[in-house]
Structure formats: C-alpha cells, structure tokens
Coordinates of C-alpha atoms (C1' of nucleotides) in Angstrom, one line a residue:
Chain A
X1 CA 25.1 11.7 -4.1
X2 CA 23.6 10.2 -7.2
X3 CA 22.2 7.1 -6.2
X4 CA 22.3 3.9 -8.0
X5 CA 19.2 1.8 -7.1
X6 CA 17.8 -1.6 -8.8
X7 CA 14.7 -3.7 -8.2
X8 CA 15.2 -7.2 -8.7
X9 CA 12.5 -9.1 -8.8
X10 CA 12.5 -12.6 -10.0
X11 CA 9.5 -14.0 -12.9
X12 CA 7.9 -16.1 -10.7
X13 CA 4.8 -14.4 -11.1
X14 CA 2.7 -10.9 -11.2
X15 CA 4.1 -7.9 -8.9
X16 CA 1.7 -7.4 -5.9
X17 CA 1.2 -3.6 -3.6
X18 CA 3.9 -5.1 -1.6
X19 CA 6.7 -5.6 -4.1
X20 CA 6.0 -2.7 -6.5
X21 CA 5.9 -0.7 -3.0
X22 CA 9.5 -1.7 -2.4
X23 CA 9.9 -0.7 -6.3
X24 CA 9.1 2.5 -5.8
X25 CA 11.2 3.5 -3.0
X26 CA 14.1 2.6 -5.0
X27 CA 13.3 4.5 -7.7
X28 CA 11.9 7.7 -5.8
X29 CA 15.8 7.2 -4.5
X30 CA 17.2 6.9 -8.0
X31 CA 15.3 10.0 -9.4
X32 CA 15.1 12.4 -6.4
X33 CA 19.3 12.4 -6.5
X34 CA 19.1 12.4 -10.3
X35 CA 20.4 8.9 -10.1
X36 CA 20.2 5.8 -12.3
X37 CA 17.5 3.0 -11.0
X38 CA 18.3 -0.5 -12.7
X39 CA 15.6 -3.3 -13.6
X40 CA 17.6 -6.6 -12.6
X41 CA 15.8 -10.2 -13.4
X42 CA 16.9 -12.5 -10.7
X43 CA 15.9 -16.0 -12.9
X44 CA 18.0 -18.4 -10.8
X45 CA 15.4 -20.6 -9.7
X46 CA 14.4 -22.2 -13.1
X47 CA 12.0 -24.6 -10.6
X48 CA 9.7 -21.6 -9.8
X49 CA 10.2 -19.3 -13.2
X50 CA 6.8 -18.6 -15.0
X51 CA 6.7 -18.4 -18.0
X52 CA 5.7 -14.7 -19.3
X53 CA 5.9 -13.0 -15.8
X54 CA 9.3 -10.9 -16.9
X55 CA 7.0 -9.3 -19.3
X56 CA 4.5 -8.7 -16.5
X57 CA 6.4 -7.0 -14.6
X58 CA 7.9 -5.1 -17.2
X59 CA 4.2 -4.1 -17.8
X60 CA 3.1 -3.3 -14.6
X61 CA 6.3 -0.6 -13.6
X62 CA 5.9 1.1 -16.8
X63 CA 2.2 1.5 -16.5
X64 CA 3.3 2.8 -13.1
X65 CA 5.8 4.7 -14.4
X66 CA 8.5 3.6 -12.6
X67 CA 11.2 3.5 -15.6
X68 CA 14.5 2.1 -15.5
X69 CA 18.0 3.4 -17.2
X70 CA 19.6 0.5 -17.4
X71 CA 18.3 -3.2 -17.1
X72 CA 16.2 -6.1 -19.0
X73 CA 14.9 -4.6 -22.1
X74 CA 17.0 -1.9 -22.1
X75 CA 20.1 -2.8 -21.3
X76 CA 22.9 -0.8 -20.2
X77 CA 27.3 -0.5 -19.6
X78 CA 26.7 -4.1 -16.9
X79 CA 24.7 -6.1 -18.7
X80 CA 23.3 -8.6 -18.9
X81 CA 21.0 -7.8 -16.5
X82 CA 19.4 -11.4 -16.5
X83 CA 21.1 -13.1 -13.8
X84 CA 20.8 -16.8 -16.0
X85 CA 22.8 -14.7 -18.4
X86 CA 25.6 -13.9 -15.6
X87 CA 26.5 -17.5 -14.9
X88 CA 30.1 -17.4 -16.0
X89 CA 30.7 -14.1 -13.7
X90 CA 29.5 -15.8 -10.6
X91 CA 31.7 -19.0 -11.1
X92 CA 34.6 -16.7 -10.7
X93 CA 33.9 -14.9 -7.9
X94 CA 33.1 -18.2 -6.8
X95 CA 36.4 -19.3 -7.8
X96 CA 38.1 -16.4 -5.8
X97 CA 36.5 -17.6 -2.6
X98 CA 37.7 -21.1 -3.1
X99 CA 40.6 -20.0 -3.5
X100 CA 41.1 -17.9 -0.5
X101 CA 39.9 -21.2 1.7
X102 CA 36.3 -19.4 2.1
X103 CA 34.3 -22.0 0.1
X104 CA 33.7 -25.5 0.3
X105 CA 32.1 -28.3 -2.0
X106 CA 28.8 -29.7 0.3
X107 CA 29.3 -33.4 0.0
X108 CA 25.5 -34.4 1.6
X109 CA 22.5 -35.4 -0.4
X110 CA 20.1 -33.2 0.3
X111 CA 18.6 -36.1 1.9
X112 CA 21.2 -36.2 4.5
X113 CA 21.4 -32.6 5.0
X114 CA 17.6 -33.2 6.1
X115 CA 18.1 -35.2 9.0
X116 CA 20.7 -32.8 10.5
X117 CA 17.8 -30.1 9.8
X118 CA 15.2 -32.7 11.3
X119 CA 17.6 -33.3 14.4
X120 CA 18.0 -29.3 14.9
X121 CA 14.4 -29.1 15.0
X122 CA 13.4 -31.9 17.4
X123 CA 16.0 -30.6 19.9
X124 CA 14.4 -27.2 19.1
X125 CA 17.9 -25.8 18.0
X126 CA 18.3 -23.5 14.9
X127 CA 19.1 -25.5 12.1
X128 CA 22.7 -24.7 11.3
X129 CA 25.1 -26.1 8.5
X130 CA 28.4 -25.4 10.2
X131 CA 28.2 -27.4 12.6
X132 CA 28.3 -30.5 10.2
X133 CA 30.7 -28.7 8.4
X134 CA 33.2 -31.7 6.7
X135 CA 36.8 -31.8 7.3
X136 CA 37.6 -31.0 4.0
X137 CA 35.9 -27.8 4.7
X138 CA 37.7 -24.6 3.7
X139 CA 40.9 -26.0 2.2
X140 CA 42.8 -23.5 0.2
X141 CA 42.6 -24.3 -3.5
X142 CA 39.9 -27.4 -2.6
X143 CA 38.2 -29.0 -5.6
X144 CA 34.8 -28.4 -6.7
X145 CA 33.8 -30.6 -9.7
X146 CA 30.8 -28.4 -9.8
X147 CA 28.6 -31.2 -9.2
X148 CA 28.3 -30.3 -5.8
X149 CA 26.6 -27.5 -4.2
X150 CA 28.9 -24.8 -3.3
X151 CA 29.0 -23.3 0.1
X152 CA 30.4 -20.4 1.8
X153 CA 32.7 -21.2 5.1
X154 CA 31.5 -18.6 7.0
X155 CA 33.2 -17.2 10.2
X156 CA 30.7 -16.7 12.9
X157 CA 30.4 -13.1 15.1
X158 CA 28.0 -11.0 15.9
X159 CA 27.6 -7.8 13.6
X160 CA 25.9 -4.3 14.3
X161 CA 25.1 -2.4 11.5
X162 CA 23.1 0.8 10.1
X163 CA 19.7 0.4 8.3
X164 CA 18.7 3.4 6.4
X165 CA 15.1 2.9 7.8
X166 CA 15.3 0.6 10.9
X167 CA 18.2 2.3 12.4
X168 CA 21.1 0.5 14.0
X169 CA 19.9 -2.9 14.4
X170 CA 22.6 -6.4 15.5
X171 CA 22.7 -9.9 15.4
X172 CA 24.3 -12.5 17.2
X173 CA 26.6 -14.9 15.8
X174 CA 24.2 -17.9 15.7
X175 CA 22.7 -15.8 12.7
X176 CA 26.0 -16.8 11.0
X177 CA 25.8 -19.6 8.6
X178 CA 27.4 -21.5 5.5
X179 CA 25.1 -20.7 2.8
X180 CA 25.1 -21.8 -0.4
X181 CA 27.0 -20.4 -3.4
X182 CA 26.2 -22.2 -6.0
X183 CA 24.2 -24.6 -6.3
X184 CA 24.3 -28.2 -7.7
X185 CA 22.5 -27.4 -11.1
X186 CA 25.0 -24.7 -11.4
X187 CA 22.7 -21.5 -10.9
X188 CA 23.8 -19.1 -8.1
X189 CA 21.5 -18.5 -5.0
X190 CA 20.0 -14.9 -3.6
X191 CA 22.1 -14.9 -1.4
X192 CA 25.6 -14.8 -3.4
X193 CA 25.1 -13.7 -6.3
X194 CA 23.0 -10.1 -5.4
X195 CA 26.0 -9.2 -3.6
X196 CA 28.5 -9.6 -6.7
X197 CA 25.5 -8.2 -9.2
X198 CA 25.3 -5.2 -7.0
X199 CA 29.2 -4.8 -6.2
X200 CA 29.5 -4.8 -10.3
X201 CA 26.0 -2.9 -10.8
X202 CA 28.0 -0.1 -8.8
X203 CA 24.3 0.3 -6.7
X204 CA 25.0 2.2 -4.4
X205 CA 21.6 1.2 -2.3
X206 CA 20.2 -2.1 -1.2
X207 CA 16.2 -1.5 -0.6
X208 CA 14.3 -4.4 0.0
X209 CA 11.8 -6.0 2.0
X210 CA 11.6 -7.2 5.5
X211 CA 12.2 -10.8 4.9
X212 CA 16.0 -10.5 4.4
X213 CA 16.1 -9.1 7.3
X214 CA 17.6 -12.1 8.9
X215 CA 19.8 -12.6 6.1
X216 CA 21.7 -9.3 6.2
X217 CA 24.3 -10.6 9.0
X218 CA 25.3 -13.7 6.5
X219 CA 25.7 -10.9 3.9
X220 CA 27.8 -8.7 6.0
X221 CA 30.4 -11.8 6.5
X222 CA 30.1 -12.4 2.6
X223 CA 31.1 -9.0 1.6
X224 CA 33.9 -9.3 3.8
X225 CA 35.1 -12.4 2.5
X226 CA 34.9 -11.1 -0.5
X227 CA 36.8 -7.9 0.9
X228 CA 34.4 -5.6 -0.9
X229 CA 32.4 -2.3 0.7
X230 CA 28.9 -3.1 1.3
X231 CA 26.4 -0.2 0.2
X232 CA 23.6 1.3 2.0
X233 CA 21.2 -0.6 3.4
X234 CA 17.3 -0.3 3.9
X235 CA 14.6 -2.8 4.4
X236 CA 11.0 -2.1 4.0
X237 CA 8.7 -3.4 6.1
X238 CA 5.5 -5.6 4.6
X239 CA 2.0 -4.4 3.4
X240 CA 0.0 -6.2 5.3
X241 CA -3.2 -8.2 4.3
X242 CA -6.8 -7.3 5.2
X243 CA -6.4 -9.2 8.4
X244 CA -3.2 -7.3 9.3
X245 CA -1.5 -9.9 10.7
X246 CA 0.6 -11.5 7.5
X247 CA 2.2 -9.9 4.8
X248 CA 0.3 -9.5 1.7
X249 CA 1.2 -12.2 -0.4
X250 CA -0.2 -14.3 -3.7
X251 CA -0.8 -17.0 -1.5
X252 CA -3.5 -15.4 0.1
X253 CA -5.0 -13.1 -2.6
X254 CA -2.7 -10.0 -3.3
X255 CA -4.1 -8.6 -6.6
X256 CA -1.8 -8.3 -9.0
X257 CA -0.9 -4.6 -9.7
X258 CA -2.4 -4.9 -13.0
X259 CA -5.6 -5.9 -12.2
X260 CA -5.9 -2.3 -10.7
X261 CA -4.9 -0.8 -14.3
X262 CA -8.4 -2.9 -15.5
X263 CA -10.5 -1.9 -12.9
X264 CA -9.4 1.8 -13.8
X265 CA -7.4 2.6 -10.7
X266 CA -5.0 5.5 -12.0
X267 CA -1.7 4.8 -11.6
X268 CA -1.0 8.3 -10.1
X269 CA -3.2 7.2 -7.2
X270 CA -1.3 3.8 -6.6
X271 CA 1.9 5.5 -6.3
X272 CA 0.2 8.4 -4.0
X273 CA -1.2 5.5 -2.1
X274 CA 1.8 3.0 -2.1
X275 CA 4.4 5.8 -1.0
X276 CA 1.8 6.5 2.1
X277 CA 1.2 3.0 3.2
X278 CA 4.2 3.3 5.7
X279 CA 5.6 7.2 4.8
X280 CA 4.9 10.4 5.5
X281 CA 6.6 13.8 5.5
X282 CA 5.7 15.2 8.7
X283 CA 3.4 17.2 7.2
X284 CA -0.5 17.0 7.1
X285 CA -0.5 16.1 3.3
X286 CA -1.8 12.8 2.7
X287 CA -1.8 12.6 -0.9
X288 CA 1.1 13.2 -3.2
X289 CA 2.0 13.7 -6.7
X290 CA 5.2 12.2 -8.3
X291 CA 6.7 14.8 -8.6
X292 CA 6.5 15.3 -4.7
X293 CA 7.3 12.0 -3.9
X294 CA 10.8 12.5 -5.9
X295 CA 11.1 15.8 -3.9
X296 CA 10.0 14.9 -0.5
X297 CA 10.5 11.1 -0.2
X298 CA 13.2 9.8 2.4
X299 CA 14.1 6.3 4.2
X300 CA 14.6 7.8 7.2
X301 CA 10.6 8.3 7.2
X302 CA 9.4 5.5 6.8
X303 CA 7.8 3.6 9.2
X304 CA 9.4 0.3 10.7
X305 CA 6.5 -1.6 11.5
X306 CA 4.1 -3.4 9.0
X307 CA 1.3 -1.2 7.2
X308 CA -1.8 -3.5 5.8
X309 CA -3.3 -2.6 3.1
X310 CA -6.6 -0.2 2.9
X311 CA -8.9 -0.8 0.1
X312 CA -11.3 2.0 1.2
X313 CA -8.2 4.8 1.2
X314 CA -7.0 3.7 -1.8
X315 CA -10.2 4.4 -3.4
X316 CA -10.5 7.7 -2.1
X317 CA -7.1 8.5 -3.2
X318 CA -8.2 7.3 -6.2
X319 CA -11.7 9.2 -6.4
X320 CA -9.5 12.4 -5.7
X321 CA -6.9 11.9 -8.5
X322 CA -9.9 11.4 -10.9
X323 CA -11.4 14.5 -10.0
X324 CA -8.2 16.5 -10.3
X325 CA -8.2 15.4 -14.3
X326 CA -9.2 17.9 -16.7
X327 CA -12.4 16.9 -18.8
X328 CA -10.3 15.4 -22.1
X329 CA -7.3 13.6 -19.7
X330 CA -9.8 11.8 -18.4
X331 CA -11.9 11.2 -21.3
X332 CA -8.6 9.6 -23.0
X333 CA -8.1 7.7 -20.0
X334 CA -11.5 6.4 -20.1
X335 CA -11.8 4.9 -23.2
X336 CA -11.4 1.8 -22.7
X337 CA -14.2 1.8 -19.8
X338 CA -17.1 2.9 -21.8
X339 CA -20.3 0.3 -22.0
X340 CA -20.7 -1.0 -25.5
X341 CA -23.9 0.9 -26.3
X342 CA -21.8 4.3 -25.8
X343 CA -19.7 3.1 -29.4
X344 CA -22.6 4.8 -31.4
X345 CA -22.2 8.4 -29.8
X346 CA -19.8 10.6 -30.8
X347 CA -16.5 12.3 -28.5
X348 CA -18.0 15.6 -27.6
X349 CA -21.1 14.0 -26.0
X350 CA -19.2 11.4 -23.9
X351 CA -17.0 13.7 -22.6
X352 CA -20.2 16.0 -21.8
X353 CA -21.5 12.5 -19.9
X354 CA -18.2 12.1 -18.2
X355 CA -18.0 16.4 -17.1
X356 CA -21.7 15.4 -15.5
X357 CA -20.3 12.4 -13.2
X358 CA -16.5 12.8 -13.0
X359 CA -17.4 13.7 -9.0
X360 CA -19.2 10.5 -8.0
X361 CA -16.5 8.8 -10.1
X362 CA -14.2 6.3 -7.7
X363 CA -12.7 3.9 -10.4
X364 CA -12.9 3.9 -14.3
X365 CA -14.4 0.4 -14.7
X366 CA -17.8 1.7 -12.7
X367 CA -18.5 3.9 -15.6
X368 CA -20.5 1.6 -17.5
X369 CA -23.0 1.1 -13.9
X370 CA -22.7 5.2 -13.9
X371 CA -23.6 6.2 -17.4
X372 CA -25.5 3.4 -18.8
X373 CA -28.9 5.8 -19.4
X374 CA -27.1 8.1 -21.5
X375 CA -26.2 5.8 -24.0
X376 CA -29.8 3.4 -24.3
X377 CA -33.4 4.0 -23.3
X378 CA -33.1 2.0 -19.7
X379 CA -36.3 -0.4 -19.0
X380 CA -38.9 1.5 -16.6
X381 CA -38.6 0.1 -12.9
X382 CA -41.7 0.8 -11.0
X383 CA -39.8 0.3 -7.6
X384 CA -38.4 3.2 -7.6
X385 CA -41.5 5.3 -7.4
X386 CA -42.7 2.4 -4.7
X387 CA -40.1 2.1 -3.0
X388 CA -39.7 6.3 -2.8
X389 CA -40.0 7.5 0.5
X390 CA -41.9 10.5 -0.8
X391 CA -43.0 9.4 -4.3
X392 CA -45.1 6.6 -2.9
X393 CA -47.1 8.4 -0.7
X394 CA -48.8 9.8 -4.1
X395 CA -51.9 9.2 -6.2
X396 CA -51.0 7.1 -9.1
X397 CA -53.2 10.2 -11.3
X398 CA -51.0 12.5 -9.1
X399 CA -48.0 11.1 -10.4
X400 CA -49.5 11.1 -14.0
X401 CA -50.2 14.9 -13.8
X402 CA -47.0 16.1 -12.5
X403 CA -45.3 14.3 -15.4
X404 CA -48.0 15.8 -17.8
X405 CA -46.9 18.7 -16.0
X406 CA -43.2 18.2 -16.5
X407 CA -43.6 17.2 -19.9
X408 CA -45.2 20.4 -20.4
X409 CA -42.5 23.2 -18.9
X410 CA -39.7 20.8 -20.4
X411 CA -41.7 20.8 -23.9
X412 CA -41.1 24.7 -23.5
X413 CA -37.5 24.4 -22.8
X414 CA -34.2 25.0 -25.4
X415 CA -32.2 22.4 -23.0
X416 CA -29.7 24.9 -21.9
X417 CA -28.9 24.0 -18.1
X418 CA -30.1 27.6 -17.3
X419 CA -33.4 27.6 -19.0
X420 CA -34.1 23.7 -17.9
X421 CA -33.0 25.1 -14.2
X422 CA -35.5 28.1 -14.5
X423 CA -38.3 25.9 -15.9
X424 CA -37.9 23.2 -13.6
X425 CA -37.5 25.9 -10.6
X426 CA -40.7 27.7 -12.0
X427 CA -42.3 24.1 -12.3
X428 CA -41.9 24.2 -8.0
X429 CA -43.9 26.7 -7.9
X430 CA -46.8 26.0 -9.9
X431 CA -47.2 22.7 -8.7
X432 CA -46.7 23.9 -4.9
X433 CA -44.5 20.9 -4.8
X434 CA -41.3 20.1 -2.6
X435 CA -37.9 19.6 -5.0
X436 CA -38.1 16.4 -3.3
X437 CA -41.1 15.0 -5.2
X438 CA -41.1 16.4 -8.7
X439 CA -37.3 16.4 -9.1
X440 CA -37.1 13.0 -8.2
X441 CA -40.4 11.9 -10.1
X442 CA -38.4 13.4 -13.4
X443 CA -34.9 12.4 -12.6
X444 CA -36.2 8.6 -12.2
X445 CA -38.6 9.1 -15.2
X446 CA -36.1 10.3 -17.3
X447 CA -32.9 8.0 -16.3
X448 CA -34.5 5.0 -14.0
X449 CA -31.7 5.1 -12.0
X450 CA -31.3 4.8 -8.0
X451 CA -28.7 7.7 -8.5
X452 CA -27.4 10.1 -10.9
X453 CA -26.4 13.2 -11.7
X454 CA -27.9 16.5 -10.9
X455 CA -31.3 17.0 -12.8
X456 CA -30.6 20.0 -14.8
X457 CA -27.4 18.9 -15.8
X458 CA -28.5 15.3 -16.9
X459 CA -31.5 16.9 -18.7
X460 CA -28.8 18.8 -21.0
X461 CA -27.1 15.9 -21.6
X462 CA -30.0 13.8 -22.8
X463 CA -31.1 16.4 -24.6
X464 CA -34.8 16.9 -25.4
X465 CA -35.4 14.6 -27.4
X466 CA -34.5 11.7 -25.0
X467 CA -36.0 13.5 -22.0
X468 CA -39.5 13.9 -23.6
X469 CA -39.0 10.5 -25.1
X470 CA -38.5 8.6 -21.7
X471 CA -41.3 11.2 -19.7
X472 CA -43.7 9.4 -22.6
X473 CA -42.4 6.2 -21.9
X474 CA -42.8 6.2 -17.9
X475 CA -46.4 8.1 -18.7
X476 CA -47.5 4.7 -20.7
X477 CA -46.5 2.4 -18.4
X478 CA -48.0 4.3 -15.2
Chain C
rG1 C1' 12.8 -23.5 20.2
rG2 C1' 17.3 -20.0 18.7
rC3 C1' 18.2 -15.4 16.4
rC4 C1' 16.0 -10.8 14.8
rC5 C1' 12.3 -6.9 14.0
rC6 C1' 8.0 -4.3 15.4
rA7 C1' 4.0 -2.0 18.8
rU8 C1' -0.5 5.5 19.1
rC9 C1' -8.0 5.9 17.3
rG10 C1' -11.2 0.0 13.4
rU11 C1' -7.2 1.5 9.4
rC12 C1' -2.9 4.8 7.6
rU13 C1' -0.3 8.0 10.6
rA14 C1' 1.7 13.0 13.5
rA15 C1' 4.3 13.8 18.0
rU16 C1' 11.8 13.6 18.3
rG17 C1' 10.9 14.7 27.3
rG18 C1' 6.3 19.5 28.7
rU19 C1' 0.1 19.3 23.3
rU20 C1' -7.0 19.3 25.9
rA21 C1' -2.3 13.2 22.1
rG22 C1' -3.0 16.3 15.9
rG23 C1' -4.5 14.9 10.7
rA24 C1' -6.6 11.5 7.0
rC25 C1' -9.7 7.1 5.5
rA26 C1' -14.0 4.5 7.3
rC27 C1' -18.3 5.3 10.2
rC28 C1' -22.4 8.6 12.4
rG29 C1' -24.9 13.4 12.4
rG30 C1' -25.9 18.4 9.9
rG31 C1' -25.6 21.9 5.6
rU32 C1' -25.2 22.9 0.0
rU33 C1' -33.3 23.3 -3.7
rU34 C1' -34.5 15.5 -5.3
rU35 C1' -31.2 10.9 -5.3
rC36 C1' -26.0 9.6 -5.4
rA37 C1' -21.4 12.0 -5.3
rU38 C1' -18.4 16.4 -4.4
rC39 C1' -17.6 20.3 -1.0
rC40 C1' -18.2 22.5 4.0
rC41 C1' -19.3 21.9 9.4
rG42 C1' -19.6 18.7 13.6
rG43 C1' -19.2 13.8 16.2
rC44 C1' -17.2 8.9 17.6
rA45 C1' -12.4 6.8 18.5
rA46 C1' -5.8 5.5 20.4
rC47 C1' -0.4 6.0 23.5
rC48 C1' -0.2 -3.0 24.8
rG49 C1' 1.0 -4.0 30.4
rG50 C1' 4.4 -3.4 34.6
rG51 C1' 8.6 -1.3 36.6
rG52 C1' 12.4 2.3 36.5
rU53 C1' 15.2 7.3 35.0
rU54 C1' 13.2 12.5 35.3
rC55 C1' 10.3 18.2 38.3
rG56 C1' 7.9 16.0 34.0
rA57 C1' 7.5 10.0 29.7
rA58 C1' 3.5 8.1 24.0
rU59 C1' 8.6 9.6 23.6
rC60 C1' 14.7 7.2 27.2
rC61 C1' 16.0 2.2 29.9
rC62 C1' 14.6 -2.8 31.7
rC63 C1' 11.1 -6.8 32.1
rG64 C1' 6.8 -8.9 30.4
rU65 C1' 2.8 -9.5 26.6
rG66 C1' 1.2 -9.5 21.7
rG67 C1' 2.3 -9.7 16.5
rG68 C1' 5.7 -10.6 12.6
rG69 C1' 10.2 -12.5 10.0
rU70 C1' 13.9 -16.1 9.7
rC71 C1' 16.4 -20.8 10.6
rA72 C1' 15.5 -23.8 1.7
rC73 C1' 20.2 -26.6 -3.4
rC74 C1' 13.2 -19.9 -3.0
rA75 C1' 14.0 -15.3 -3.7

RNA sequence: GGCCCCAUCGUCUAAUGGUUAGGACACCGGGUUUUCAUCCCGGCAACCGGGGUUCGAAUCCCCGUGGGGUCACCA
C-alpha cells in the first residue's frame, strides 16, 4: 500500500528531538511504500502562533531531509495546506453535523463553563461537558449564529481499537466528551478539523505522539458522526528529558533541532539517532543509514514506553558518521566551522588538517578547539612540561638538549611522514629516551596543546618551517 | 480523583514459554612506540513486587507499586 502520511505541526515555535522524531516516522512510512508524505500547518490558534516559526520548521526538516510532496511551500492537488486557509471547508462539515442533530451552539461564557470544571474538580470527578449539555442541545437544523463556540454532541460508549504501535488498546465511555468544533473566533480546534484535513488529505496514516492518546476515543465517535473510515492509527511514545521522567519539552530546555545543525551535529546522525531512540530491527545494528531506515523501519517495532533522550549516544552516533565521510564530504561540510585564522590558508592544506583529526572529531563546531595550532603560532604554556608526568621529572638543560636534539634530526628531515617517522624513531635511539618523553617534549613544543594528533602526521602538516619555527620558540622561552 | 498508557543493566534496547538474560552508549582496566582520539580485547551492570497458569515464565493472567498522559474556546 502506498501510504499517505503528513506531519502537522503548528508555528508555535522551533521543532524539538521529540516532534521531528514523530516527523520522521511518518515519512520513513511515506517513502519506504513509495508513498506521498504531506507538510500540513495547523495555524488555528492565532493566540500561540510565532511569528517566523513556519519557516523554522520548514528549515529544520529539509536540513534533515525529511521532504514533503505535497504541503506549505509546495503545495499540492488539496491545498491549501495552511489550516487558517481551510476555514470555509470546516464550516461545512461543520454545517453537516448541525444538520444531522450532532452539533450544538455552547451558550456558556467561558466563565461559566469554569465553575462546572471547578465543581468537577473539587468533587474529584472528570470534568465533563455533557453533563451540562443545554436543552437545546442537538436539535436538528439548530442555529449557530457563529458567535458561539460550536460543539460536538457526542454519544458516549466505550471503544476498542487497533494502534499500529501500542496494539489493541480501549476506553471507557467516560472518555467520551462534547468537544468543540469551532470555536467562538471562528477557527476550528485539533480536534475537528485534523479529522476532515486528513479524510480530504486522503492520509492514509495518523502518526502522532503520546499525548492524544486520550483523545483518540472522542475521534473515533467523530469519524462516525461524520460517517467516514478512520485510517490507521499509531502513537509514538515521548522522548524523554535528561531526568527521564517528563517528556522533552521547550518548557524545560529541548534544543531546538537546529541548534544541532550549528554545533555541527550531521544530520545523518540525528536521523540514525532519532529512529533508535525507541526502534530497532531485531537485529544487533545500532546505527542506520537512511536508506535503511526506509528499508527496515516499521511501527510495529517501536517501543511503547518513553525513551529519554542520550546526549552521550548521540554524540557517538555522531563521531561515527563523521568518520564514515570521505576527506572532501567532510571538508565541504566543515566550512563553516573553521576558526577565523584558518581564512588565510588555502583548501588543500585544511583538508590535510582535517584527514589528521577527522578521528578524534565528535561535532563540527569543536574544530576550531581541535585545529587552532595549524592555523597561528599558539602562545608557549609552560604547564604542560610541569604539569607532565614524565617531562617534569627532567633537567631544565635536559629539556634544552633534547630539543637541540630534535631540532637537529628534524633540520635533516624533507617532512614526508616516512622520513619524519624514521628520524624521529632514529632520534629514540640516540637519545636512549622513552617515546614517552621526547615525543611528547616535541609534540607540546611544536603545537602547545594538551592533545593532538599523532606526531609524525602533525609534523607534515605544519610543515618545516612551522615546526623548526615553534622548536626555536619553546627553546627561547625555556 | 476518573479514564488511559507504560515498566529488562545508569541510558537505548534484544528476547515473542525453555538463553550462563544478548548487544550498544557511558564508565573502569589492558593493548596498538607520546598525549587525545580511533580500533581491538576484557570488566562492571538489569528482568519493579506479590500471587496465579504451566513440567517450565522476563515473556501469559490477576492484584499491587512506580512513572507518564489526559480531563483547554492549545495542539
């Protein structure tokens, strides 16, 4: 079956792990059957709308790469695909439940509809709107001067239904309630007017997250109001937060998706790590391409309870996807990551920097902290050598000499890794010292760095004159 | 409080009635001529509790417990 999925967020902000999770799962569903996955803007709550967040999101599934066939931007045989822009289609469906006697103008304030809720609650009851239902309630071909909220009479059972990814799950009938249609400033809630974009959308799946959960039995009696088939439905559970007790939210700090694309998170790695967070194949595989995902991903896999989110795994994930790049991928990727001093040097010798730490590189943005003594002569930290659990054990005229020394054999040396590693390994020997003390004495000397590369290699890079440069400077200041 | 969902190492998870409960991240050791990283090897570490059903239960059922969601003119 060629499945028609949608996301539907609405621009009330940036798109968090947790939403662009449920995001994906749709559109692994979409592609894997070779389907059509629609972008839907759900922009019925002008209260909450922010301004600029429908080209956030836009932002953040493309740089994902989680593109839609038909929806906001593109368009497509339903649109509009902006729900504000649909107004006219919910009044009449609207209209048709009126008129069967399954709608009802909701003649409370909202102030009076809060005491009933504030009575419910002190007699610890559910809160529900049926029971103040007014007589009026329901009549066939009622009036609604549209001033009103709208609501849906509902008619109370208890429901057991399928759920692609929780299995068979049931309600009773006290989940049954008259929910509103429209309401009073004329915009259409959630709740109604999903059900007719979908029915119209032809989407063939409803995936969404686990808050709705509770909803689904209302649906259930609204799509058979409406006497229309209800599609396929999944709900995924949350991402947790670090605590692992609430979902992630903005409330408490969920980053927004694009915040990873600065800090040079590839987005390969956040699909990889997204689609994992609560799926697997059965296999022993934990990381996946795209292309895999649209193979291998299904509903029926993923896991029903909550999976919080783990910073540490996602940067591994990442680390692994960086090292998987070939040398100019990742240079293009990189580009924008470099420090400022590296604008003077020219491609082929960043992307012989990058070939030298690509390994011990987790996220783009640590580049600069990685490279920054290829580009500019760093200042000489005598803490290293101090603070060296070999190095300061020595003479300070025994430090001078091996560097003398160093200088020397390097002096000698065309700068080819092979000929520095023979020197240097020849070096060993004629100075009877450990690899411990004179590679570290030159390594610091020559980058002033806690950490970096592999000697040979970095000496190549730097290139003599650099090396012999910096071996002076760290002699002078001994 | 009603309704609903969930429950395996610290974390993400495998197991579909029979396994010494497996893998990965993290952590801790060891190795790969310095450091950091990679890679390799090893270690630590879990079936929420109680009852059933069964020859046999992490797995099925019931009852607890714990966590979560929902009960908006938000989505």
């Amino acid at each position: 079956m060629k499945a028609r999925t949608r996301f539907a967020p609405s621009p009330t902000g940036y798109l968090h792990v947790g939403g662009v999770r449920t995001a994906l799962f749709a559109w692994l569903i979409a592609r894997q059957t070779g389907g059509t996955f629609i972008l839907r803007l759900e922009d019925t709550d002008k209260a909450r709308e922010v301004e600029g967040s429908d080209k956030h999101i836009t932002d953040s599934l493309r740089w994902l790469g989680l593109d839609w066939d038909e929806g906001v931007d593109v368009g497509g045989p339903y649109a509009p695909y902006k729900q504000s822009e649909r107004l006219d289609i919910y009044k009449e469906w609207a209209q048709k439940l009126l008129e069967k006697g399954r709608a009802y103008a909701d003649p409370y304030t909202p102030e009076e509809v809060n005491v009933f809720r504030g009575q419910a609650k002190a007699a610890k009851r559910p809160f529900l709107f049926r029971n103040h239902r007014p007589e009026s309630a329901g009549q066939r071909a009622a009036v609604w001067d549209g001033t009103q909220p709208l609501r849906f009479k509902s008619e109370p059972k208890a429901y057991s239904w399928h759920d692609e990814v929780m299995g068979d799950l049931s309600a009773s009938e006290e989940a049954i309630d008259d929910i509103i249609l429209i309401k009073s400033d004329g915009y259409p809630t959630y709740n109604f007017c999903h059900i007719i974009d979908d029915l119209l959308m032809q989407c063939t799946h409803v995936i969404r997250s686990q808050e709705f959960i509770a909803s689904v039995p209302k649906f259930l009696n609204l799509y058979e109001a409406l006497e229309i088939e209800k599609p396929l439905l999944a709900t995924v559970p949350f991402v947790m937060g670090l605590d692992g007790k609430k979902k992630l939210s903005k409330r408490d700090g969920a980053k927004d998706i694009l915040d990873y694309a600065r800090e040079g998170y590839l987005p390969e790695s956040l699909v990889s790590f997204m689609a994992t967070l609560g799926w697997n194949d059965g296999t022993e595989q934990e990381i996946f391409t795209i292309r895999e995902l649209m193979e291998k991903f299904s509903l029926d896999r993923v896991q029903r309870g909550g999976a919080r989110f783990d910073q540490q795994r996602l940067l591994w994930v990442n680390g692994h996807f960086i090292r998987e790049l070939p040398i100019d991928e990742l240079y293009d990727r990189s580009k924008d990551f470099w420090p400022p001093e590296a604008t003077k040097y020219d491609e082929a010798y960043k992307k012989s920097v990058l070939a030298i730490i690509q390994e011990r590189l987790k996220y783009l943005a640590e580049l600069p902290h990685l490279t920054g003594f290829f580009f500019t002569d760093p200042p000489v930290n005598p803490e290293l050598v101090s603070s060296h659990k070999q190095l300061k054990k020595l003479e300070k005229n025994q430090i001078k000499q091996l560097l003398e020394q160093s200088k020397a054999a390097l002096t000698a040396s065309d700068f080819s890794i092979q000929d520095l590693t023979t020197r240097l390994n020849q070096l060993l020997e004629s100075t009877g010292q450990k690899p411990a003390i004179l590679f570290s004495l030159v390594r610091i000397a020559t980058t002033q760095a806690p950490a970096s590369p592999g000697l040979a290699d970095t000496l190549a890079v730097l290139g003599r004159e650099v090396s012999l440069r910096r071996i002076d400077i760290a002699l002078k200041t001994l």
